[in-house]
């Protein structure tokens, strides 16, 4: 199974994540392009918290309202800091 998953679905990010709950346990890193106001970074972060993901990076593009987010499993963050 893949370690990294990139999601760019023009506003349906939360729907894709909700439909991928069985698969999320196998992913270590998520790269997600978010398209507010359809879906927000906070909505994505709140949903992924229950799957042990933490937001590591949040990049905004001034020319658009789109945001690029990077989430990593907590266990990987903890092992990297030790």
PDB file of C-alpha atoms in Angstrom, residues 7-64:
ATOM      1  CA  UNK A   7      -5.757  14.702  -2.972  1.00  0.00           C
ATOM      2  CA  UNK A   8      -6.762  17.515  -5.346  1.00  0.00           C
ATOM      3  CA  UNK A   9     -10.434  17.241  -6.195  1.00  0.00           C
ATOM      4  CA  UNK A  10     -11.556  20.863  -6.543  1.00  0.00           C
ATOM      5  CA  UNK A  11     -13.581  21.212  -3.339  1.00  0.00           C
ATOM      6  CA  UNK A  12     -14.607  17.627  -2.571  1.00  0.00           C
ATOM      7  CA  UNK A  13     -11.628  16.858  -0.342  1.00  0.00           C
ATOM      8  CA  UNK A  14     -13.685  16.115   2.762  1.00  0.00           C
ATOM      9  CA  UNK A  15     -16.019  13.825   0.793  1.00  0.00           C
ATOM     10  CA  UNK A  16     -13.027  11.888  -0.562  1.00  0.00           C
ATOM     11  CA  UNK A  17     -11.533  11.543   2.922  1.00  0.00           C
ATOM     12  CA  UNK A  18     -14.843  10.386   4.404  1.00  0.00           C
ATOM     13  CA  UNK A  19     -15.039   7.728   1.711  1.00  0.00           C
ATOM     14  CA  UNK A  20     -11.470   6.601   2.401  1.00  0.00           C
ATOM     15  CA  UNK A  21     -11.604   5.840   6.112  1.00  0.00           C
ATOM     16  CA  UNK A  22     -10.502   2.203   5.736  1.00  0.00           C
ATOM     17  CA  UNK A  23      -7.569   3.265   3.582  1.00  0.00           C
ATOM     18  CA  UNK A  24      -6.402   6.169   5.811  1.00  0.00           C
ATOM     19  CA  UNK A  25      -4.951   3.821   8.408  1.00  0.00           C
ATOM     20  CA  UNK A  26      -2.364   2.695   5.845  1.00  0.00           C
ATOM     21  CA  UNK A  27      -1.246   6.190   4.761  1.00  0.00           C
ATOM     22  CA  UNK A  28       1.620   8.030   6.504  1.00  0.00           C
ATOM     23  CA  UNK A  29       1.564  11.354   4.655  1.00  0.00           C
ATOM     24  CA  UNK A  30      -1.301  13.261   3.055  1.00  0.00           C
ATOM     25  CA  UNK A  31      -0.868  16.147   0.617  1.00  0.00           C
ATOM     26  CA  UNK A  32      -4.185  17.924   0.177  1.00  0.00           C
ATOM     27  CA  UNK A  33      -5.130  20.923  -1.938  1.00  0.00           C
ATOM     28  CA  UNK A  34      -8.096  22.631  -0.290  1.00  0.00           C
ATOM     29  CA  UNK A  35     -10.525  24.956  -2.056  1.00  0.00           C
ATOM     30  CA  UNK A  36     -12.247  27.272   0.441  1.00  0.00           C
ATOM     31  CA  UNK A  37     -15.024  28.119   1.046  1.00  0.00           C
ATOM     32  CA  UNK A  38     -16.278  24.749  -0.258  1.00  0.00           C
ATOM     33  CA  UNK A  39     -13.939  22.975   2.132  1.00  0.00           C
ATOM     34  CA  UNK A  40     -11.598  24.547   4.689  1.00  0.00           C
ATOM     35  CA  UNK A  41      -8.248  23.568   6.173  1.00  0.00           C
ATOM     36  CA  UNK A  42      -9.822  23.460   9.638  1.00  0.00           C
ATOM     37  CA  UNK A  43     -12.538  21.044   8.484  1.00  0.00           C
ATOM     38  CA  UNK A  44      -9.903  18.739   7.018  1.00  0.00           C
ATOM     39  CA  UNK A  45      -7.705  18.965  10.124  1.00  0.00           C
ATOM     40  CA  UNK A  46     -10.618  18.259  12.472  1.00  0.00           C
ATOM     41  CA  UNK A  47     -11.611  15.193  10.461  1.00  0.00           C
ATOM     42  CA  UNK A  48      -8.065  13.796  10.184  1.00  0.00           C
ATOM     43  CA  UNK A  49      -7.273  14.247  13.882  1.00  0.00           C
ATOM     44  CA  UNK A  50      -9.295  11.113  14.676  1.00  0.00           C
ATOM     45  CA  UNK A  51      -7.026   9.167  12.301  1.00  0.00           C
ATOM     46  CA  UNK A  52      -3.891  10.317  14.147  1.00  0.00           C
ATOM     47  CA  UNK A  53      -2.832  12.900  11.531  1.00  0.00           C
ATOM     48  CA  UNK A  54      -1.289  16.252  12.428  1.00  0.00           C
ATOM     49  CA  UNK A  55      -1.013  19.229  10.106  1.00  0.00           C
ATOM     50  CA  UNK A  56       2.660  19.941   9.428  1.00  0.00           C
ATOM     51  CA  UNK A  57       2.506  22.537   6.712  1.00  0.00           C
ATOM     52  CA  UNK A  58      -0.028  25.042   5.419  1.00  0.00           C
ATOM     53  CA  UNK A  59       0.790  26.976   2.251  1.00  0.00           C
ATOM     54  CA  UNK A  60      -1.523  29.632   0.865  1.00  0.00           C
ATOM     55  CA  UNK A  61      -1.377  30.829  -2.710  1.00  0.00           C
ATOM     56  CA  UNK A  62      -2.130  34.552  -2.893  1.00  0.00           C
ATOM     57  CA  UNK A  63      -3.311  34.450  -6.509  1.00  0.00           C
ATOM     58  CA  UNK A  64      -6.021  31.972  -5.498  1.00  0.00           C
TER      59      UNK A  64
END
